[in-house]
Amino acid sequence: MKKSRLVLVGVALAVLGLSLVWLNAGRAGSAQAAAAILASPVHGGCYIAGPSDCRLHVEPITINVTPGKKLVYFQLIATRAVGGAQRVIYDFRPDLSNPLPYSGSTVPVSMVAQDFAATCGVAYSISLQGRDTGDSAVYNLGSTGVFTCPAMVP
C-alpha cells in the first residue's frame, strides 16, 4: 500500500511538472521583439519663410536596418502640441524591385523636401517612424522636443 502511494505521488508530481513546463513554454513566445530598425537623431525646427508663411525644417537623417533586411518605409509625423493632431508630412517607400539599402545596413536619407508647411505661432514636435522587413510593427525611431513656430515676421 505504501509503495502504491509513493508511485501515485511520483506520477502526480511528474504530471504537475510537465504541466508547468507546458504552460511556461506557451508564454515564451509572447515576449515583444525589439526593433530591428534604428535611426540617427531627429533634429528640426520652424522658421518664417515669408509673411504668414512658416515652415517646419528637418535636418538630414540616417536609418539603420538589421543586416540582411530591407527598408519597408519611413514617415515624418508633425504633431501639434495643443490638441495632439498628427499629420504625415513625408511618406517614403522604396522601389519594390530594388529595395534599400542596396548593400550594407545604412540608408542615408536624401529627402526631396526638408521644409514643410506649418502654421505660424503653433507649437509642434516632429517624429520619425519606420519599419524594415525584420519588424512586425512600425517603430518610433526618434523625435524632437516641442518647439513653437514664430508668430509674426520680425
PDB file of N, CA and C in Angstrom, residues 41-49 53-60 77-79 114-127 143-150:
ATOM      1  N   PRO A  41      19.713  60.738 -34.711  1.00  0.00           N
ATOM      2  CA  PRO A  41      18.815  61.674 -34.029  1.00  0.00           C
ATOM      3  C   PRO A  41      17.977  62.489 -35.020  1.00  0.00           C
ATOM      4  N   VAL A  42      16.795  62.873 -34.569  1.00  0.00           N
ATOM      5  CA  VAL A  42      15.892  63.694 -35.379  1.00  0.00           C
ATOM      6  C   VAL A  42      16.015  65.135 -34.883  1.00  0.00           C
ATOM      7  N   HIS A  43      16.461  66.025 -35.771  1.00  0.00           N
ATOM      8  CA  HIS A  43      16.616  67.440 -35.441  1.00  0.00           C
ATOM      9  C   HIS A  43      15.708  68.241 -36.363  1.00  0.00           C
ATOM     10  N   GLY A  44      14.993  69.201 -35.810  1.00  0.00           N
ATOM     11  CA  GLY A  44      14.116  70.024 -36.633  1.00  0.00           C
ATOM     12  C   GLY A  44      13.685  71.267 -35.893  1.00  0.00           C
ATOM     13  N   GLY A  45      13.003  72.137 -36.599  1.00  0.00           N
ATOM     14  CA  GLY A  45      12.516  73.374 -36.020  1.00  0.00           C
ATOM     15  C   GLY A  45      11.597  74.074 -36.998  1.00  0.00           C
ATOM     16  N   CYS A  46      11.349  75.353 -36.750  1.00  0.00           N
ATOM     17  CA  CYS A  46      10.423  76.118 -37.581  1.00  0.00           C
ATOM     18  C   CYS A  46      11.020  77.496 -37.858  1.00  0.00           C
ATOM     19  N   TYR A  47      10.744  78.013 -39.042  1.00  0.00           N
ATOM     20  CA  TYR A  47      11.238  79.342 -39.389  1.00  0.00           C
ATOM     21  C   TYR A  47      10.192  80.069 -40.233  1.00  0.00           C
ATOM     22  N   ILE A  48      10.353  81.388 -40.342  1.00  0.00           N
ATOM     23  CA  ILE A  48       9.466  82.211 -41.164  1.00  0.00           C
ATOM     24  C   ILE A  48      10.042  82.279 -42.571  1.00  0.00           C
ATOM     25  N   ALA A  49       9.248  81.864 -43.551  1.00  0.00           N
ATOM     26  CA  ALA A  49       9.673  81.905 -44.951  1.00  0.00           C
ATOM     27  C   ALA A  49       9.180  83.171 -45.641  1.00  0.00           C
ATOM     28  N   ASP A  53       3.872  82.872 -43.515  1.00  0.00           N
ATOM     29  CA  ASP A  53       4.345  81.627 -44.126  1.00  0.00           C
ATOM     30  C   ASP A  53       5.458  81.027 -43.268  1.00  0.00           C
ATOM     31  N   CYS A  54       5.100  80.064 -42.437  1.00  0.00           N
ATOM     32  CA  CYS A  54       6.081  79.368 -41.609  1.00  0.00           C
ATOM     33  C   CYS A  54       6.339  77.982 -42.179  1.00  0.00           C
ATOM     34  N   ARG A  55       7.546  77.475 -41.935  1.00  0.00           N
ATOM     35  CA  ARG A  55       7.939  76.157 -42.454  1.00  0.00           C
ATOM     36  C   ARG A  55       8.611  75.337 -41.360  1.00  0.00           C
ATOM     37  N   LEU A  56       8.260  74.064 -41.316  1.00  0.00           N
ATOM     38  CA  LEU A  56       8.973  73.109 -40.479  1.00  0.00           C
ATOM     39  C   LEU A  56      10.206  72.673 -41.259  1.00  0.00           C
ATOM     40  N   HIS A  57      11.327  72.600 -40.584  1.00  0.00           N
ATOM     41  CA  HIS A  57      12.563  72.155 -41.235  1.00  0.00           C
ATOM     42  C   HIS A  57      13.090  70.929 -40.497  1.00  0.00           C
ATOM     43  N   VAL A  58      13.493  69.907 -41.246  1.00  0.00           N
ATOM     44  CA  VAL A  58      14.052  68.685 -40.673  1.00  0.00           C
ATOM     45  C   VAL A  58      15.446  68.477 -41.260  1.00  0.00           C
ATOM     46  N   GLU A  59      16.422  68.293 -40.385  1.00  0.00           N
ATOM     47  CA  GLU A  59      17.795  68.025 -40.821  1.00  0.00           C
ATOM     48  C   GLU A  59      17.883  66.618 -41.411  1.00  0.00           C
ATOM     49  N   PRO A  60      18.870  66.354 -42.280  1.00  0.00           N
ATOM     50  CA  PRO A  60      19.022  65.014 -42.864  1.00  0.00           C
ATOM     51  C   PRO A  60      19.158  63.936 -41.783  1.00  0.00           C
ATOM     52  N   ILE A  77       6.276  62.619 -38.994  1.00  0.00           N
ATOM     53  CA  ILE A  77       4.969  62.991 -38.457  1.00  0.00           C
ATOM     54  C   ILE A  77       5.119  64.301 -37.690  1.00  0.00           C
ATOM     55  N   ALA A  78       4.314  65.306 -38.038  1.00  0.00           N
ATOM     56  CA  ALA A  78       4.266  66.558 -37.278  1.00  0.00           C
ATOM     57  C   ALA A  78       3.069  66.470 -36.336  1.00  0.00           C
ATOM     58  N   THR A  79       3.309  66.724 -35.051  1.00  0.00           N
ATOM     59  CA  THR A  79       2.248  66.663 -34.044  1.00  0.00           C
ATOM     60  C   THR A  79       2.101  68.030 -33.401  1.00  0.00           C
ATOM     61  N   GLN A 114      12.926  69.128 -47.347  1.00  0.00           N
ATOM     62  CA  GLN A 114      13.270  69.143 -45.932  1.00  0.00           C
ATOM     63  C   GLN A 114      12.488  70.227 -45.208  1.00  0.00           C
ATOM     64  N   ASP A 115      11.682  70.967 -45.937  1.00  0.00           N
ATOM     65  CA  ASP A 115      10.876  72.036 -45.365  1.00  0.00           C
ATOM     66  C   ASP A 115       9.409  71.764 -45.682  1.00  0.00           C
ATOM     67  N   PHE A 116       8.560  71.908 -44.661  1.00  0.00           N
ATOM     68  CA  PHE A 116       7.154  71.543 -44.799  1.00  0.00           C
ATOM     69  C   PHE A 116       6.274  72.653 -44.234  1.00  0.00           C
ATOM     70  N   ALA A 117       5.106  72.849 -44.839  1.00  0.00           N
ATOM     71  CA  ALA A 117       4.186  73.911 -44.428  1.00  0.00           C
ATOM     72  C   ALA A 117       3.812  73.774 -42.956  1.00  0.00           C
ATOM     73  N   ALA A 118       3.708  74.916 -42.285  1.00  0.00           N
ATOM     74  CA  ALA A 118       3.331  74.951 -40.872  1.00  0.00           C
ATOM     75  C   ALA A 118       2.495  76.193 -40.619  1.00  0.00           C
ATOM     76  N   THR A 119       1.846  76.224 -39.472  1.00  0.00           N
ATOM     77  CA  THR A 119       1.058  77.385 -39.072  1.00  0.00           C
ATOM     78  C   THR A 119       1.890  78.220 -38.108  1.00  0.00           C
ATOM     79  N   CYS A 120       2.070  79.498 -38.423  1.00  0.00           N
ATOM     80  CA  CYS A 120       2.840  80.391 -37.563  1.00  0.00           C
ATOM     81  C   CYS A 120       2.187  80.484 -36.184  1.00  0.00           C
ATOM     82  N   GLY A 121       3.007  80.536 -35.137  1.00  0.00           N
ATOM     83  CA  GLY A 121       2.511  80.667 -33.774  1.00  0.00           C
ATOM     84  C   GLY A 121       2.062  79.357 -33.134  1.00  0.00           C
ATOM     85  N   VAL A 122       2.162  78.251 -33.833  1.00  0.00           N
ATOM     86  CA  VAL A 122       1.716  76.952 -33.312  1.00  0.00           C
ATOM     87  C   VAL A 122       2.929  76.133 -32.875  1.00  0.00           C
ATOM     88  N   ALA A 123       2.775  75.377 -31.786  1.00  0.00           N
ATOM     89  CA  ALA A 123       3.841  74.517 -31.268  1.00  0.00           C
ATOM     90  C   ALA A 123       3.715  73.114 -31.856  1.00  0.00           C
ATOM     91  N   TYR A 124       4.844  72.542 -32.256  1.00  0.00           N
ATOM     92  CA  TYR A 124       4.894  71.219 -32.885  1.00  0.00           C
ATOM     93  C   TYR A 124       6.001  70.375 -32.264  1.00  0.00           C
ATOM     94  N   SER A 125       5.934  69.085 -32.535  1.00  0.00           N
ATOM     95  CA  SER A 125       7.078  68.182 -32.407  1.00  0.00           C
ATOM     96  C   SER A 125       7.084  67.343 -33.677  1.00  0.00           C
ATOM     97  N   ILE A 126       8.243  66.823 -34.032  1.00  0.00           N
ATOM     98  CA  ILE A 126       8.367  66.005 -35.238  1.00  0.00           C
ATOM     99  C   ILE A 126       8.919  64.643 -34.831  1.00  0.00           C
ATOM    100  N   SER A 127       8.301  63.586 -35.320  1.00  0.00           N
ATOM    101  CA  SER A 127       8.806  62.243 -35.033  1.00  0.00           C
ATOM    102  C   SER A 127       9.061  61.493 -36.335  1.00  0.00           C
ATOM    103  N   SER A 143      12.450  61.586 -32.093  1.00  0.00           N
ATOM    104  CA  SER A 143      11.504  62.694 -32.017  1.00  0.00           C
ATOM    105  C   SER A 143      12.220  63.944 -31.523  1.00  0.00           C
ATOM    106  N   THR A 144      11.752  65.088 -32.001  1.00  0.00           N
ATOM    107  CA  THR A 144      12.241  66.358 -31.461  1.00  0.00           C
ATOM    108  C   THR A 144      11.450  66.660 -30.197  1.00  0.00           C
ATOM    109  N   GLY A 145      11.923  67.626 -29.441  1.00  0.00           N
ATOM    110  CA  GLY A 145      11.111  68.175 -28.371  1.00  0.00           C
ATOM    111  C   GLY A 145      10.084  69.115 -28.991  1.00  0.00           C
ATOM    112  N   VAL A 146       9.245  69.690 -28.168  1.00  0.00           N
ATOM    113  CA  VAL A 146       8.238  70.640 -28.663  1.00  0.00           C
ATOM    114  C   VAL A 146       8.920  71.980 -28.938  1.00  0.00           C
ATOM    115  N   PHE A 147       8.595  72.576 -30.086  1.00  0.00           N
ATOM    116  CA  PHE A 147       9.096  73.901 -30.451  1.00  0.00           C
ATOM    117  C   PHE A 147       7.923  74.692 -31.018  1.00  0.00           C
ATOM    118  N   THR A 148       8.012  76.014 -30.960  1.00  0.00           N
ATOM    119  CA  THR A 148       6.926  76.878 -31.434  1.00  0.00           C
ATOM    120  C   THR A 148       7.387  77.671 -32.649  1.00  0.00           C
ATOM    121  N   CYS A 149       6.567  77.649 -33.689  1.00  0.00           N
ATOM    122  CA  CYS A 149       6.858  78.460 -34.870  1.00  0.00           C
ATOM    123  C   CYS A 149       6.708  79.934 -34.503  1.00  0.00           C
ATOM    124  N   PRO A 150       7.541  80.796 -35.065  1.00  0.00           N
ATOM    125  CA  PRO A 150       7.410  82.227 -34.785  1.00  0.00           C
ATOM    126  C   PRO A 150       6.000  82.715 -35.125  1.00  0.00           C
TER     127      PRO A 150
END
